[in-house]
Coordinates of N, CA and C in Angstrom, one line a residue:
M215 N 0.9 -1.2 0.0 CA 0.0 0.0 0.0 C 0.9 1.2 0.0
D216 N 0.6 2.2 -0.9 CA 1.4 3.4 -1.0 C 1.1 4.3 0.1
A217 N 1.9 5.3 0.4 CA 1.8 6.2 1.5 C 0.5 7.0 1.5
R218 N 0.1 7.4 0.3 CA -1.1 8.2 0.1 C -2.3 7.4 0.5
T219 N -2.4 6.2 0.1 CA -3.5 5.3 0.4 C -3.5 5.0 1.9
E220 N -2.3 4.7 2.4 CA -2.2 4.4 3.9 C -2.7 5.6 4.7
E221 N -2.4 6.8 4.3 CA -2.8 8.0 5.0 C -4.3 8.1 5.0
L222 N -4.9 7.9 3.8 CA -6.4 7.9 3.7 C -7.1 6.9 4.6
R223 N -6.5 5.7 4.6 CA -7.1 4.6 5.4 C -7.0 4.9 6.9
D224 N -5.8 5.4 7.3 CA -5.6 5.6 8.7 C -6.5 6.8 9.2
A225 N -6.6 7.8 8.3 CA -7.5 9.0 8.7 C -8.9 8.5 8.9
H226 N -9.4 7.7 8.0 CA -10.8 7.3 8.2 C -11.0 6.3 9.3
D227 N -10.0 5.6 9.7 CA -10.1 4.8 11.0 C -10.3 5.8 12.1
V228 N -9.7 6.9 12.1 CA -9.8 7.9 13.2 C -11.2 8.5 13.1
L229 N -11.7 8.8 11.9 CA -13.0 9.5 11.7 C -14.2 8.6 11.8
S230 N -14.0 7.3 11.9 CA -15.1 6.3 11.9 C -16.2 6.6 13.0
E231 N -15.7 6.8 14.2 CA -16.7 7.0 15.3 C -17.4 8.4 15.1
W232 N -16.7 9.4 14.6 CA -17.3 10.7 14.3 C -18.4 10.5 13.3
Y233 N -18.1 9.8 12.2 CA -19.1 9.6 11.2 C -20.3 8.8 11.8
A234 N -20.1 7.8 12.6 CA -21.1 7.0 13.2 C -22.1 7.9 14.0
K235 N -21.5 8.9 14.7 CA -22.3 9.8 15.6 C -23.0 10.9 14.8
N236 N -22.3 11.5 13.8 CA -22.9 12.7 13.1 C -23.6 12.4 11.8
L237 N -23.6 11.2 11.3 CA -24.3 11.0 10.1 C -25.6 10.2 10.3
V238 N -25.9 9.9 11.6 CA -27.1 9.2 11.9 C -28.4 10.0 11.4
G239 N -29.2 9.3 10.6 CA -30.4 9.9 10.1 C -30.2 11.0 9.0
A240 N -28.9 11.2 8.5 CA -28.7 12.2 7.6 C -29.5 12.1 6.3
L241 N -29.6 10.8 5.8 CA -30.3 10.6 4.6 C -31.8 11.1 4.6
E242 N -32.4 11.0 5.8 CA -33.8 11.4 5.9 C -34.0 12.9 5.6
S243 N -33.0 13.7 5.7 CA -33.1 15.1 5.3 C -32.5 15.5 4.0
M244 N -32.3 14.5 3.1 CA -31.6 14.7 1.8 C -32.5 14.1 0.7
P245 N -33.6 14.7 0.3 CA -34.5 14.2 -0.7 C -33.8 13.9 -2.0
V246 N -32.9 14.7 -2.4 CA -32.2 14.5 -3.7 C -31.4 13.2 -3.7
E247 N -30.7 12.9 -2.6 CA -29.9 11.7 -2.4 C -30.8 10.5 -2.4
R248 N -31.9 10.6 -1.7 CA -32.9 9.5 -1.7 C -33.5 9.2 -3.0
A249 N -33.7 10.3 -3.8 CA -34.3 10.1 -5.1 C -33.3 9.4 -6.1
M250 N -32.0 9.8 -5.9 CA -31.0 9.1 -6.8 C -30.9 7.6 -6.4
L251 N -30.9 7.3 -5.1 CA -30.8 5.9 -4.7 C -32.0 5.2 -5.1
D252 N -33.2 5.8 -5.1 CA -34.4 5.2 -5.5 C -34.4 4.9 -7.0
L253 N -33.9 5.8 -7.8 CA -33.8 5.6 -9.2 C -32.9 4.4 -9.5
F254 N -31.7 4.4 -8.9 CA -30.7 3.4 -9.0 C -31.4 2.0 -8.7
A255 N -32.1 2.0 -7.5 CA -32.7 0.7 -7.1 C -33.7 0.2 -8.1
E256 N -34.6 1.1 -8.5 CA -35.6 0.7 -9.5 C -35.1 0.1 -10.8
M257 N -34.1 0.8 -11.3 CA -33.5 0.3 -12.6 C -32.6 -0.9 -12.4
T258 N -31.9 -1.0 -11.3 CA -31.1 -2.1 -11.0 C -31.9 -3.4 -10.8
L259 N -33.0 -3.3 -10.2 CA -33.8 -4.5 -9.9 C -34.3 -5.2 -11.2
A260 N -34.3 -4.5 -12.3 CA -34.6 -5.2 -13.6 C -33.4 -6.1 -14.0
V261 N -32.2 -5.9 -13.4 CA -31.0 -6.7 -13.8 C -30.7 -7.7 -12.8
G262 N -31.0 -7.4 -11.5 CA -30.7 -8.3 -10.4 C -30.7 -7.6 -9.1
T263 N -30.4 -8.3 -8.0 CA -30.5 -7.7 -6.7 C -29.1 -7.5 -6.0
E264 N -28.1 -8.2 -6.4 CA -26.8 -8.1 -5.8 C -26.1 -6.8 -6.1
V265 N -25.9 -6.0 -5.1 CA -25.2 -4.7 -5.3 C -24.1 -4.5 -4.2
A266 N -23.2 -3.6 -4.4 CA -22.2 -3.3 -3.4 C -22.1 -1.8 -3.3
D267 N -21.9 -1.4 -2.0 CA -21.6 0.0 -1.7 C -20.1 0.1 -1.5
V268 N -19.5 0.7 -2.5 CA -18.0 0.7 -2.5 C -17.6 2.0 -1.9
G269 N -16.9 1.9 -0.8 CA -16.6 3.1 0.1 C -17.8 3.3 1.0
C270 N -18.3 2.2 1.6 CA -19.5 2.2 2.4 C -19.4 3.0 3.7
G271 N -18.2 3.3 4.2 CA -18.1 4.0 5.4 C -18.7 3.2 6.6
T272 N -19.6 3.9 7.3 CA -20.3 3.3 8.4 C -21.5 2.4 8.0
G273 N -21.7 2.1 6.7 CA -22.7 1.2 6.3 C -24.1 1.9 6.3
R274 N -24.2 3.2 6.4 CA -25.5 3.8 6.6 C -26.5 3.7 5.4
L275 N -25.9 3.4 4.2 CA -26.8 3.3 3.1 C -27.4 1.9 2.9
L276 N -26.8 0.9 3.5 CA -27.2 -0.5 3.2 C -28.6 -0.8 3.6
P277 N -29.1 -0.3 4.8 CA -30.5 -0.6 5.2 C -31.4 0.1 4.2
Y278 N -31.1 1.3 3.7 CA -31.9 2.0 2.7 C -32.0 1.2 1.4
L279 N -30.9 0.7 1.0 CA -30.9 -0.1 -0.3 C -31.6 -1.4 -0.1
A280 N -31.5 -2.0 1.0 CA -32.2 -3.3 1.3 C -33.7 -3.0 1.3
G281 N -34.1 -1.9 1.9 CA -35.5 -1.5 1.9 C -36.1 -1.3 0.6
R282 N -35.3 -1.1 -0.5 CA -35.7 -1.0 -1.8 C -35.7 -2.3 -2.6
G283 N -35.4 -3.4 -1.9 CA -35.5 -4.7 -2.6 C -34.1 -5.2 -3.0
L284 N -33.0 -4.5 -2.8 CA -31.7 -4.9 -3.2 C -31.1 -5.7 -2.1
S285 N -30.0 -6.5 -2.5 CA -29.2 -7.2 -1.5 C -27.8 -6.7 -1.5
P286 N -27.6 -5.6 -0.6 CA -26.3 -4.9 -0.6 C -25.3 -5.5 0.3
R287 N -24.0 -5.3 -0.1 CA -22.9 -5.6 0.8 C -22.0 -4.4 0.8
G288 N -21.1 -4.3 1.7 CA -20.3 -3.1 1.8 C -18.8 -3.4 1.7
V289 N -18.1 -2.4 1.1 CA -16.6 -2.5 1.0 C -16.1 -1.1 1.4
D290 N -15.0 -1.1 2.2 CA -14.4 0.1 2.5 C -12.9 -0.1 2.7
L291 N -12.1 0.9 2.4 CA -10.6 0.8 2.6 C -10.3 0.8 4.1
S292 N -11.1 1.4 4.9 CA -10.8 1.6 6.4 C -11.3 0.4 7.2
P293 N -10.4 -0.3 7.9 CA -10.9 -1.3 8.8 C -11.8 -0.7 9.9
G294 N -11.4 0.5 10.4 CA -12.2 1.1 11.4 C -13.6 1.4 11.0
M295 N -13.8 1.8 9.7 CA -15.2 2.1 9.2 C -15.9 0.8 9.1
V296 N -15.3 -0.3 8.7 CA -15.9 -1.6 8.5 C -16.3 -2.1 9.9
D297 N -15.5 -1.9 10.9 CA -15.9 -2.3 12.3 C -17.1 -1.6 12.7
V298 N -17.2 -0.3 12.5 CA -18.4 0.5 12.9 C -19.6 0.0 12.1
A299 N -19.4 -0.2 10.8 CA -20.5 -0.7 10.0 C -21.1 -2.0 10.5
R300 N -20.2 -2.9 10.8 CA -20.7 -4.2 11.4 C -21.4 -4.1 12.7
R301 N -21.0 -3.1 13.5 CA -21.7 -2.8 14.7 C -23.0 -2.1 14.6
E302 N -23.0 -1.1 13.7 CA -24.2 -0.2 13.6 C -25.3 -0.8 12.7
H303 N -24.8 -1.6 11.7 CA -25.7 -2.1 10.7 C -25.4 -3.6 10.5
P304 N -25.6 -4.4 11.4 CA -25.3 -5.9 11.3 C -26.3 -6.5 10.3
G305 N -26.0 -7.7 9.9 CA -26.9 -8.4 9.0 C -26.5 -8.3 7.5
F306 N -25.4 -7.5 7.3 CA -24.9 -7.3 5.9 C -23.4 -7.8 5.9
A307 N -23.0 -8.2 4.8 CA -21.6 -8.6 4.6 C -20.7 -7.4 4.3
Y308 N -19.6 -7.3 5.0 CA -18.7 -6.2 4.8 C -17.3 -6.7 4.6
E309 N -16.5 -6.0 3.7 CA -15.1 -6.4 3.5 C -14.2 -5.2 3.5
V310 N -13.0 -5.3 3.9 CA -12.0 -4.3 3.7 C -11.3 -4.4 2.4
A311 N -11.3 -3.4 1.6 CA -10.7 -3.5 0.2 C -10.5 -2.1 -0.4
D312 N -9.6 -2.1 -1.3 CA -9.3 -0.9 -2.1 C -10.2 -0.9 -3.3
L313 N -10.8 0.2 -3.7 CA -11.8 0.2 -4.8 C -11.0 -0.1 -6.1
R314 N -9.7 0.0 -6.1 CA -8.9 -0.3 -7.3 C -8.6 -1.8 -7.4
E315 N -9.1 -2.6 -6.4 CA -8.9 -4.0 -6.4 C -10.0 -4.7 -5.6
L316 N -11.2 -4.7 -6.2 CA -12.4 -5.1 -5.5 C -12.5 -6.7 -5.4
P317 N -13.1 -7.2 -4.3 CA -13.1 -8.6 -4.0 C -14.3 -9.3 -4.7
F318 N -14.6 -8.9 -6.0 CA -15.8 -9.5 -6.7 C -15.3 -10.0 -8.0
E319 N -16.0 -11.0 -8.5 CA -15.8 -11.6 -9.8 C -16.2 -10.7 -10.9
D320 N -15.7 -10.9 -12.1 CA -16.1 -10.1 -13.2 C -17.6 -10.2 -13.4
G321 N -18.3 -9.1 -13.6 CA -19.7 -9.0 -13.9 C -20.6 -9.7 -12.9
S322 N -20.2 -9.7 -11.7 CA -21.0 -10.4 -10.6 C -22.0 -9.6 -9.9
L323 N -22.0 -8.3 -10.2 CA -23.0 -7.4 -9.5 C -23.9 -6.7 -10.4
A324 N -25.2 -6.6 -10.0 CA -26.2 -5.9 -10.8 C -26.0 -4.4 -10.7
G325 N -25.3 -4.0 -9.6 CA -25.1 -2.5 -9.4 C -24.1 -2.2 -8.4
V326 N -23.6 -1.0 -8.5 CA -22.6 -0.5 -7.5 C -23.0 0.9 -7.1
V327 N -22.8 1.2 -5.8 CA -23.0 2.6 -5.3 C -21.6 3.1 -4.9
C328 N -21.3 4.3 -5.3 CA -20.1 5.0 -4.9 C -20.5 6.4 -4.4
W329 N -20.8 6.4 -3.1 CA -21.3 7.7 -2.5 C -20.2 8.5 -1.9
F330 N -19.8 9.5 -2.7 CA -18.6 10.3 -2.3 C -17.4 9.5 -2.0
S331 N -17.2 8.4 -2.7 CA -16.0 7.6 -2.5 C -15.1 7.7 -3.7
L332 N -15.4 8.5 -4.7 CA -14.5 8.8 -5.8 C -13.8 10.1 -5.7
I333 N -13.9 10.7 -4.6 CA -13.3 12.1 -4.4 C -11.9 12.1 -3.8
F334 N -11.3 10.9 -3.8 CA -9.9 10.8 -3.2 C -8.9 10.3 -4.3
L335 N -9.4 10.2 -5.6 CA -8.6 9.6 -6.6 C -7.6 10.6 -7.2
A336 N -6.3 10.3 -7.0 CA -5.2 11.1 -7.6 C -5.3 10.8 -9.1
P337 N -4.7 11.7 -9.9 CA -4.7 11.5 -11.4 C -4.2 10.1 -11.9
D338 N -3.2 9.6 -11.2 CA -2.6 8.3 -11.7 C -3.5 7.1 -11.2
A339 N -4.5 7.3 -10.4 CA -5.3 6.2 -9.9 C -6.7 6.2 -10.6
R340 N -7.0 7.2 -11.3 CA -8.4 7.3 -11.8 C -8.7 6.2 -12.9
E341 N -7.9 6.0 -13.9 CA -8.2 5.1 -14.9 C -8.4 3.7 -14.4
R342 N -7.5 3.3 -13.5 CA -7.6 2.0 -12.9 C -8.9 1.8 -12.1
A343 N -9.2 2.9 -11.3 CA -10.4 2.8 -10.4 C -11.7 2.7 -11.2
F344 N -11.8 3.5 -12.2 CA -13.1 3.4 -13.0 C -13.2 2.1 -13.8
A345 N -12.1 1.6 -14.3 CA -12.1 0.3 -15.0 C -12.4 -0.8 -14.0
E346 N -12.0 -0.7 -12.8 CA -12.3 -1.8 -11.8 C -13.7 -1.8 -11.4
L347 N -14.3 -0.6 -11.3 CA -15.7 -0.5 -11.0 C -16.5 -1.1 -12.1
A348 N -16.2 -0.8 -13.4 CA -16.9 -1.4 -14.5 C -16.7 -2.9 -14.6
R349 N -15.6 -3.4 -14.2 CA -15.3 -4.8 -14.3 C -16.3 -5.6 -13.5
V350 N -16.7 -5.2 -12.4 CA -17.5 -6.0 -11.5 C -19.0 -5.9 -11.8
V351 N -19.4 -4.9 -12.6 CA -20.8 -4.8 -12.9 C -21.2 -5.6 -14.2
K352 N -22.3 -6.3 -14.1 CA -22.7 -7.2 -15.2 C -23.2 -6.3 -16.3
P353 N -23.2 -6.8 -17.6 CA -23.8 -6.0 -18.7 C -25.2 -5.7 -18.4
G354 N -25.5 -4.4 -18.6 CA -26.9 -3.9 -18.4 C -27.1 -3.4 -16.9
G355 N -26.0 -3.6 -16.1 CA -26.1 -3.2 -14.7 C -25.8 -1.7 -14.5
Y356 N -26.0 -1.2 -13.3 CA -25.9 0.2 -13.1 C -24.9 0.6 -12.0
L357 N -24.4 1.8 -12.1 CA -23.6 2.4 -11.0 C -24.1 3.8 -10.8
V358 N -24.3 4.1 -9.5 CA -24.7 5.4 -9.1 C -23.6 6.1 -8.2
T359 N -23.4 7.3 -8.4 CA -22.4 8.0 -7.6 C -22.8 9.4 -7.2
A360 N -22.4 9.8 -6.1 CA -22.5 11.2 -5.6 C -21.1 11.7 -5.4
F361 N -20.9 13.0 -5.8 CA -19.5 13.5 -5.8 C -19.5 15.0 -5.6
K362 N -18.4 15.6 -5.3 CA -18.3 17.1 -5.2 C -17.7 17.6 -6.4
H363 N -18.3 18.7 -7.0 CA -17.8 19.3 -8.2 C -16.5 20.0 -7.9
G364 N -15.5 19.9 -8.8 CA -14.3 20.6 -8.7 C -13.5 20.5 -10.0
D365 N -12.2 20.9 -9.9 CA -11.4 20.9 -11.2 C -10.4 19.8 -11.2
G366 N -10.5 18.9 -10.2 CA -9.6 17.7 -10.2 C -8.2 17.9 -9.6
T367 N -8.0 19.1 -9.0 CA -6.7 19.4 -8.4 C -6.7 18.9 -7.0
L368 N -5.5 18.8 -6.4 CA -5.3 18.4 -5.1 C -5.8 19.4 -4.1
R369 N -6.5 18.9 -3.1 CA -7.0 19.7 -2.0 C -6.6 19.0 -0.7
R370 N -6.2 19.9 0.3 CA -5.9 19.4 1.6 C -6.4 20.4 2.6
N371 N -6.1 20.2 3.9 CA -6.6 21.2 4.9 C -8.1 21.3 4.9
G372 N -8.7 20.1 4.9 CA -10.2 20.0 5.0 C -10.7 20.1 6.4
P373 N -12.0 19.9 6.6 CA -12.6 20.0 7.9 C -12.0 18.9 8.9
S374 N -11.5 17.8 8.3 CA -11.0 16.7 9.2 C -9.8 17.2 10.0
T375 N -9.1 18.2 9.6 CA -8.0 18.7 10.3 C -8.3 19.1 11.8
T376 N -9.6 19.4 12.0 CA -9.9 19.8 13.4 C -10.0 18.5 14.3
L377 N -10.0 17.4 13.6 CA -9.9 16.1 14.4 C -8.5 15.5 14.3
G378 N -7.6 16.2 13.8 CA -6.2 15.8 13.9 C -5.7 15.0 12.7
V379 N -6.5 14.9 11.6 CA -6.1 14.1 10.4 C -6.4 14.9 9.2
D380 N -5.7 14.5 8.1 CA -5.9 15.1 6.8 C -5.5 14.1 5.8
F381 N -5.9 14.3 4.5 CA -5.7 13.4 3.4 C -6.0 14.1 2.1
D382 N -5.5 13.5 1.0 CA -5.7 14.1 -0.3 C -7.2 14.0 -0.7
R383 N -7.7 15.1 -1.4 CA -9.0 15.1 -2.0 C -8.9 15.7 -3.4
Y384 N -9.7 15.1 -4.3 CA -9.7 15.5 -5.6 C -11.1 15.6 -6.1
W385 N -11.7 16.8 -6.2 CA -13.1 16.9 -6.6 C -13.1 17.0 -8.1
L386 N -13.7 16.1 -8.8 CA -13.7 16.1 -10.3 C -14.9 16.8 -10.8
S387 N -14.7 17.3 -12.0 CA -15.8 17.9 -12.8 C -16.7 16.9 -13.3
A388 N -18.0 17.3 -13.5 CA -19.0 16.3 -14.1 C -18.5 15.8 -15.4
A389 N -17.8 16.7 -16.2 CA -17.3 16.3 -17.5 C -16.3 15.2 -17.4
E390 N -15.4 15.4 -16.5 CA -14.3 14.3 -16.3 C -15.0 13.0 -15.8
M391 N -15.9 13.1 -14.9 CA -16.6 11.9 -14.4 C -17.2 11.2 -15.5
A392 N -18.0 11.9 -16.4 CA -18.7 11.2 -17.5 C -17.7 10.7 -18.5
E393 N -16.6 11.4 -18.8 CA -15.7 10.9 -19.7 C -15.0 9.6 -19.2
R394 N -14.7 9.6 -17.9 CA -14.0 8.4 -17.4 C -14.9 7.2 -17.3
F395 N -16.2 7.4 -17.0 CA -17.2 6.4 -17.0 C -17.3 5.8 -18.4
A396 N -17.4 6.7 -19.4 CA -17.6 6.3 -20.8 C -16.4 5.5 -21.3
A397 N -15.2 5.9 -20.9 CA -14.0 5.2 -21.3 C -13.9 3.8 -20.7
A398 N -14.6 3.6 -19.5 CA -14.6 2.3 -18.9 C -15.8 1.4 -19.3
G399 N -16.6 1.9 -20.2 CA -17.7 1.2 -20.7 C -19.0 1.4 -20.0
L400 N -19.1 2.5 -19.3 CA -20.3 2.9 -18.5 C -21.0 4.1 -19.1
A401 N -22.1 4.0 -19.7 CA -22.8 5.1 -20.4 C -23.7 5.9 -19.5
L402 N -23.7 7.2 -19.6 CA -24.5 8.1 -18.8 C -26.0 7.9 -19.1
V403 N -26.7 7.7 -18.0 CA -28.2 7.6 -18.0 C -28.8 8.8 -17.5
F404 N -28.3 9.3 -16.4 CA -28.9 10.5 -15.8 C -27.9 11.2 -14.9
Q405 N -27.9 12.5 -14.9 CA -27.1 13.3 -14.0 C -27.8 14.5 -13.5
G406 N -27.4 14.9 -12.3 CA -28.0 16.1 -11.7 C -27.0 16.7 -10.7
N407 N -27.4 17.9 -10.2 CA -26.5 18.5 -9.2 C -27.4 19.4 -8.2
V408 N -26.7 19.6 -7.1 CA -27.3 20.5 -6.1 C -26.3 21.7 -6.0
P409 N -26.8 22.9 -6.1 CA -25.9 24.1 -6.1 C -25.2 24.2 -4.7
S410 N -24.1 24.9 -4.7 CA -23.4 25.1 -3.5 C -24.2 26.0 -2.5
E411 N -23.9 25.8 -1.3 CA -24.6 26.6 -0.2 C -23.5 27.0 0.8
G412 N -23.2 28.3 0.8 CA -22.1 28.8 1.7 C -20.8 28.1 1.3
A413 N -20.2 27.5 2.4 CA -18.9 26.9 2.2 C -19.0 25.5 1.6
T414 N -20.2 25.0 1.4 CA -20.5 23.6 0.8 C -20.3 23.7 -0.7
P415 N -19.5 22.8 -1.3 CA -19.4 22.9 -2.7 C -20.6 22.3 -3.4
P416 N -20.8 22.5 -4.7 CA -21.9 21.9 -5.4 C -21.7 20.4 -5.4
Y417 N -22.8 19.6 -5.2 CA -22.8 18.2 -5.3 C -23.3 17.7 -6.6
G418 N -22.7 16.7 -7.2 CA -23.1 16.1 -8.4 C -23.6 14.6 -8.2
Y419 N -24.5 14.2 -9.1 CA -25.0 12.8 -9.0 C -25.0 12.3 -10.4
M420 N -24.6 11.0 -10.6 CA -24.7 10.4 -11.9 C -25.1 8.9 -11.8
L421 N -25.9 8.5 -12.7 CA -26.3 7.1 -12.9 C -25.8 6.7 -14.2
V422 N -25.0 5.6 -14.3 CA -24.4 5.1 -15.5 C -24.8 3.6 -15.7
R423 N -24.7 3.1 -16.9 CA -25.1 1.8 -17.2 C -24.0 1.0 -17.9
K424 N -23.7 -0.2 -17.6 CA -22.7 -1.0 -18.2 C -23.1 -1.4 -19.6
T425 N -22.3 -1.0 -20.6 CA -22.7 -1.3 -22.0 C -21.8 -2.2 -22.7
D426 N -20.6 -2.4 -22.2 CA -19.6 -3.3 -22.8 C -19.8 -4.7 -22.6
V427 N -20.7 -5.4 -23.3 CA -21.0 -6.8 -23.1 C -19.8 -7.7 -23.3
G428 N -18.8 -7.3 -23.9 CA -17.6 -8.1 -24.2 C -16.7 -8.2 -23.0
S429 N -17.0 -7.4 -21.9 CA -16.0 -7.4 -20.8 C -16.5 -8.2 -19.6
A430 N -17.6 -8.9 -19.7 CA -18.1 -9.7 -18.6 C -18.6 -11.0 -19.1

């Protein structure tokens, strides 16, 4: 594991209990996020039920996905996050893994959720990460992502510094997100955004569909 990835993992180990405390019930006050997850669930169910939340954090989205008829499992780089997820949301399978090397067979998932988990990708990690996500989705399957709009440059000194940790962040533009999905064989189905409010950056949302039938 390279130093950059190790720093990200260790920081999220530290942040895991903070997330567990402060994100409880957050989805209930986010109608746009619920709508995106609902759209993903409805379209994915036509393909299958097996999905993964890649970068699942505390596992907070898994009960919601299960409530929409899906069979979700969680993957996160941080062992601390996975420990919290198993405690807070038992009954689901969780694994520690890097999104650039997922523990799933080719084309084994009807869908993948990447909820603000693609905002840490350095330029040299992006092609591999998007290709790996496409690899595990079956033809006709879907991926939904939430992200923060930006120009793709390195950001540090984020809010986590108040808790004594920091790590690299790269907020990609919607154009780059769509281009990288397309290059990996994932075609854009729907996209939307929420404007920035104060210090909060604009959020973007994308639903893409696996089109490369020759890769699975």
